[in-house]
C-alpha cells in the first residue's frame, strides 16, 4: 500500500413493553426495551443497517434487463466510533459522567435507587473520536459486500474468485486502484478496513495490501482544501452563529421532549436533580455504549416517543448545519460534486474555486481517471452536504424547531441517511436500450451479461444513485434534469452531468464560505446565500 501524504433494559413504573414494532408508537408511560427498535432512533450514531430499496419512494428498484454496471463511485462514511468533542455529544456525555462520579464519591454508593441503581457503581468507559472494533468490522463487511454485489460484476470475476484480483485473465497486471481517505484516524482506519474486505488483503492465500491498491491520505484538521473534510476550508462553517446553527436548535429542543423523562428519573436520584441535558446525555451514552461495549443500562429508561425526540434533535442539527437549512450546506458538498463530474468527464481539475485541492486533482497519480470504481472515505456531514449540492429536493424538508412529536413523514432522517458505515453509490450503467423496461425488484446477476447486458451494444448510459441500499429519487433534482418519467431512479448520464455542472453556481462558494453576513439576512433556506443587491 502506498501512503501519499445485548443489552440490559429496565422498566420504570407498572407499564410493560409493547411488542417491538417500528410503526407503532408506545404510550407516553410505556418504556421501549427492544434494542433493535431503540437503535433505529439513533440518527447518525446508529450502527449500519441497509434501508429497504424503495425507502426513498422509488417504485421500481431492480436493474433493468439489458443493463449492466460499468463504473461505481463510492462515497463512504467511517464506521462506529467513540463520541466526538462536540458540545451536544462527547462534551455533554463526559460532563454527566463526571457529575455521577462526583455524587457517588461524596454521597456514597447507595444514593441512586430503582432503575438508576446501576449508577452507584457506574464507570464511564468511552474514549473520544476513534474507531471502535465494531466500526472496523462494519467497514470490512462493507468492502466485502461491495465486491459481492458490484465488484465481481465490474471485473467479470470467474467462479470461486472471492476477492479482487490484481491480474487480468491473460496474467498481466491491472493498474492499481487509488482509494482516498483523510488523515483523521477513524477515516484512515475505515478505509484500510474497507480495503481488507474488498481486496482480501492479509488473508491466507491473498496478496499483501501493497500489491493491490494505493491509498491517498489527504490532510485534515487545518485550513487545507479537502473535499472529504470540506469544512476545513469553508471559514463560515466555523462561525458559531452560522456553522453551528443546528447545534443551537438541539439544546432548545431537548427540554421540549425530555422534561417528563427528567422528572420521572429524578425520583431515583437521592435528592440530586438531573437537568434535561443530563437526561439527554443518558440517551447519547446508551447509543455509544452499545456501539463500543455491546450493551448499556441506560437504554431501557425511555419511551418510544422520547427516543423519537432524540432522533429529531440529530436531524435538526445536521439539516441546519450541513444541508439546505444552512447557507454553507451546498458549499461544503460542491467540491466532491466537481470531482464526480471530472471523473465522469474523464478530465482533471485545473482551476480551483471550491474545496477542491487542485494540486491533487490535476495529477494522474493522485486523481487517476478511468478507474472502474472509486472509494472515498469521509464523514457523515460531507454526505449530507453532497446530496444537498446535487439539489435532490426529496431531502429538502420542513423541520419545525418546536414540533413535539416530530413530523413522522419527514424525508430527512439521519437514521437512514448517515448511520455509521454509510455508503452512497453513484453507478454508471450501460443499457442496450435507450428506454429499458423498468424492473420492480432486483434479481441476482450471476455474470455481468446474465440479464442480457452486452457491453458492446450498451451505448445508452445512465446514472443511478443508491444510498444505503435505497435508490435515490433523482427525478426530484431541482430544475427537472432527471425528470424523464422513469420510476426506477435512472437518469441519463448527459442529463445528470448537466445538473452537476450547475452545482457550483448554486453553491455560491466564495460568498457562502467567506462572505461577511449574518443570518437570516438574504438566506432563503436553499443551502446557499447570495449577497443582497
CSV table of N, CA, C and O in Angstrom, one decimal, residues 146-187:
chain,number,residue,atom,x,y,z
A,146,UNK,N,-19.4,-4.9,-1.2
A,146,UNK,CA,-19.3,-4.2,-2.5
A,146,UNK,C,-18.7,-5.2,-3.5
A,146,UNK,O,-19.1,-5.1,-4.7
A,147,UNK,N,-17.7,-6.0,-3.1
A,147,UNK,CA,-17.2,-7.0,-4.1
A,147,UNK,C,-18.3,-7.9,-4.5
A,147,UNK,O,-18.5,-8.2,-5.7
A,148,UNK,N,-19.1,-8.4,-3.6
A,148,UNK,CA,-20.1,-9.4,-3.9
A,148,UNK,C,-21.2,-8.8,-4.8
A,148,UNK,O,-21.7,-9.5,-5.7
A,149,UNK,N,-21.6,-7.6,-4.6
A,149,UNK,CA,-22.7,-7.0,-5.4
A,149,UNK,C,-22.3,-6.2,-6.6
A,149,UNK,O,-23.1,-6.1,-7.5
A,150,UNK,N,-21.1,-5.6,-6.6
A,150,UNK,CA,-20.7,-4.8,-7.7
A,150,UNK,C,-19.4,-5.2,-8.3
A,150,UNK,O,-19.2,-5.3,-9.5
A,151,UNK,N,-18.4,-5.4,-7.4
A,151,UNK,CA,-17.0,-5.6,-7.9
A,151,UNK,C,-16.9,-6.8,-8.8
A,151,UNK,O,-16.3,-6.8,-9.8
A,152,UNK,N,-17.4,-8.0,-8.4
A,152,UNK,CA,-17.3,-9.2,-9.2
A,152,UNK,C,-17.9,-9.0,-10.6
A,152,UNK,O,-17.5,-9.6,-11.6
A,153,UNK,N,-18.9,-8.2,-10.7
A,153,UNK,CA,-19.6,-7.9,-12.0
A,153,UNK,C,-18.8,-6.9,-12.8
A,153,UNK,O,-18.6,-7.0,-14.0
A,154,UNK,N,-18.3,-5.9,-12.1
A,154,UNK,CA,-17.4,-4.9,-12.8
A,154,UNK,C,-16.2,-5.5,-13.4
A,154,UNK,O,-15.7,-5.1,-14.5
A,155,UNK,N,-15.6,-6.5,-12.7
A,155,UNK,CA,-14.4,-7.2,-13.2
A,155,UNK,C,-14.6,-8.5,-13.8
A,155,UNK,O,-13.7,-9.2,-14.1
A,156,UNK,N,-15.9,-8.9,-14.0
A,156,UNK,CA,-16.3,-10.2,-14.6
A,156,UNK,C,-15.5,-11.3,-14.0
A,156,UNK,O,-14.8,-12.1,-14.7
A,157,UNK,N,-15.6,-11.4,-12.7
A,157,UNK,CA,-14.8,-12.4,-11.9
A,157,UNK,C,-15.3,-13.9,-12.3
A,157,UNK,O,-16.5,-14.1,-12.4
A,158,UNK,N,-14.3,-14.8,-12.4
A,158,UNK,CA,-14.7,-16.2,-12.7
A,158,UNK,C,-15.2,-16.9,-11.4
A,158,UNK,O,-15.1,-16.3,-10.3
A,159,UNK,N,-15.9,-18.0,-11.6
A,159,UNK,CA,-16.4,-18.7,-10.4
A,159,UNK,C,-15.3,-19.0,-9.3
A,159,UNK,O,-14.1,-19.3,-9.7
A,160,UNK,N,-15.6,-18.8,-8.1
A,160,UNK,CA,-14.7,-19.0,-7.0
A,160,UNK,C,-13.8,-17.9,-6.6
A,160,UNK,O,-13.0,-18.0,-5.7
A,161,UNK,N,-13.8,-16.8,-7.4
A,161,UNK,CA,-13.0,-15.7,-7.0
A,161,UNK,C,-13.7,-14.8,-6.0
A,161,UNK,O,-14.7,-14.1,-6.2
A,162,UNK,N,-13.2,-14.9,-4.7
A,162,UNK,CA,-13.9,-14.3,-3.6
A,162,UNK,C,-13.5,-12.8,-3.4
A,162,UNK,O,-14.2,-12.1,-2.6
A,163,UNK,N,-12.4,-12.4,-4.0
A,163,UNK,CA,-11.9,-11.0,-3.8
A,163,UNK,C,-11.4,-10.5,-5.1
A,163,UNK,O,-11.2,-11.2,-6.1
A,164,UNK,N,-11.1,-9.2,-5.1
A,164,UNK,CA,-10.4,-8.6,-6.3
A,164,UNK,C,-9.1,-9.3,-6.7
A,164,UNK,O,-8.4,-9.7,-5.8
A,165,UNK,N,-8.9,-9.4,-8.0
A,165,UNK,CA,-7.7,-10.0,-8.5
A,165,UNK,C,-6.9,-8.9,-9.2
A,165,UNK,O,-7.5,-8.3,-10.2
A,166,UNK,N,-5.7,-8.7,-8.9
A,166,UNK,CA,-4.9,-7.6,-9.5
A,166,UNK,C,-4.4,-7.9,-10.9
A,166,UNK,O,-3.8,-7.1,-11.5
A,167,UNK,N,-4.7,-9.2,-11.4
A,167,UNK,CA,-4.2,-9.6,-12.7
A,167,UNK,C,-5.4,-9.7,-13.7
A,167,UNK,O,-6.5,-10.2,-13.3
A,168,UNK,N,-5.1,-9.3,-14.9
A,168,UNK,CA,-6.1,-9.6,-15.9
A,168,UNK,C,-6.1,-11.1,-16.2
A,168,UNK,O,-5.2,-11.8,-15.8
A,169,UNK,N,-7.1,-11.6,-17.0
A,169,UNK,CA,-7.2,-13.0,-17.3
A,169,UNK,C,-5.9,-13.5,-18.1
A,169,UNK,O,-5.6,-14.7,-18.0
A,170,UNK,N,-5.2,-12.6,-18.8
A,170,UNK,CA,-4.1,-13.0,-19.5
A,170,UNK,C,-2.8,-13.0,-18.7
A,170,UNK,O,-1.7,-13.2,-19.2
A,171,UNK,N,-3.0,-12.7,-17.4
A,171,UNK,CA,-1.8,-12.7,-16.5
A,171,UNK,C,-1.1,-11.3,-16.3
A,171,UNK,O,-0.3,-11.2,-15.4
A,172,UNK,N,-1.4,-10.4,-17.1
A,172,UNK,CA,-0.8,-9.1,-17.0
A,172,UNK,C,-1.4,-8.3,-15.8
A,172,UNK,O,-2.6,-8.6,-15.4
A,173,UNK,N,-0.7,-7.3,-15.3
A,173,UNK,CA,-1.2,-6.7,-14.0
A,173,UNK,C,-2.1,-5.5,-14.3
A,173,UNK,O,-1.8,-4.7,-15.2
A,174,UNK,N,-3.2,-5.4,-13.6
A,174,UNK,CA,-4.1,-4.2,-13.7
A,174,UNK,C,-3.4,-3.0,-13.1
A,174,UNK,O,-2.6,-3.2,-12.1
A,175,UNK,N,-3.8,-1.8,-13.5
A,175,UNK,CA,-3.4,-0.6,-12.8
A,175,UNK,C,-3.9,-0.7,-11.4
A,175,UNK,O,-5.1,-1.1,-11.2
A,176,UNK,N,-3.1,-0.3,-10.4
A,176,UNK,CA,-3.6,-0.3,-9.0
A,176,UNK,C,-4.7,0.8,-8.8
A,176,UNK,O,-4.5,1.9,-9.2
A,177,UNK,N,-5.9,0.4,-8.2
A,177,UNK,CA,-6.9,1.4,-7.9
A,177,UNK,C,-6.3,2.3,-6.8
A,177,UNK,O,-5.6,1.9,-5.9
A,178,UNK,N,-6.7,3.6,-6.9
A,178,UNK,CA,-6.3,4.5,-5.8
A,178,UNK,C,-7.6,4.8,-5.0
A,178,UNK,O,-8.6,5.2,-5.5
A,179,UNK,N,-7.5,4.6,-3.7
A,179,UNK,CA,-8.5,4.9,-2.8
A,179,UNK,C,-8.1,6.2,-2.0
A,179,UNK,O,-6.9,6.5,-1.9
A,180,UNK,N,-9.1,6.9,-1.6
A,180,UNK,CA,-8.8,8.2,-0.9
A,180,UNK,C,-9.4,8.2,0.5
A,180,UNK,O,-10.5,7.7,0.8
A,181,UNK,N,-8.7,8.8,1.4
A,181,UNK,CA,-9.1,9.0,2.8
A,181,UNK,C,-8.6,10.3,3.3
A,181,UNK,O,-7.6,10.9,2.8
A,182,UNK,N,-9.1,10.8,4.4
A,182,UNK,CA,-8.5,11.9,5.1
A,182,UNK,C,-7.5,11.4,6.1
A,182,UNK,O,-7.4,10.1,6.3
A,183,UNK,N,-6.7,12.2,6.7
A,183,UNK,CA,-5.7,11.8,7.6
A,183,UNK,C,-6.2,11.5,9.0
A,183,UNK,O,-5.5,11.0,9.9
A,184,UNK,N,-7.5,11.8,9.3
A,184,UNK,CA,-8.1,11.6,10.6
A,184,UNK,C,-8.1,10.1,10.9
A,184,UNK,O,-8.5,9.3,10.0
A,185,UNK,N,-7.7,9.7,12.1
A,185,UNK,CA,-7.5,8.2,12.4
A,185,UNK,C,-8.7,7.4,12.0
A,185,UNK,O,-8.5,6.3,11.4
A,186,UNK,N,-9.9,7.8,12.4
A,186,UNK,CA,-11.1,6.9,12.2
A,186,UNK,C,-11.4,6.8,10.7
A,186,UNK,O,-11.9,5.8,10.3
A,187,UNK,N,-11.1,7.8,9.9
A,187,UNK,CA,-11.4,7.8,8.5
A,187,UNK,C,-10.3,6.9,7.8
A,187,UNK,O,-10.7,6.0,7.0
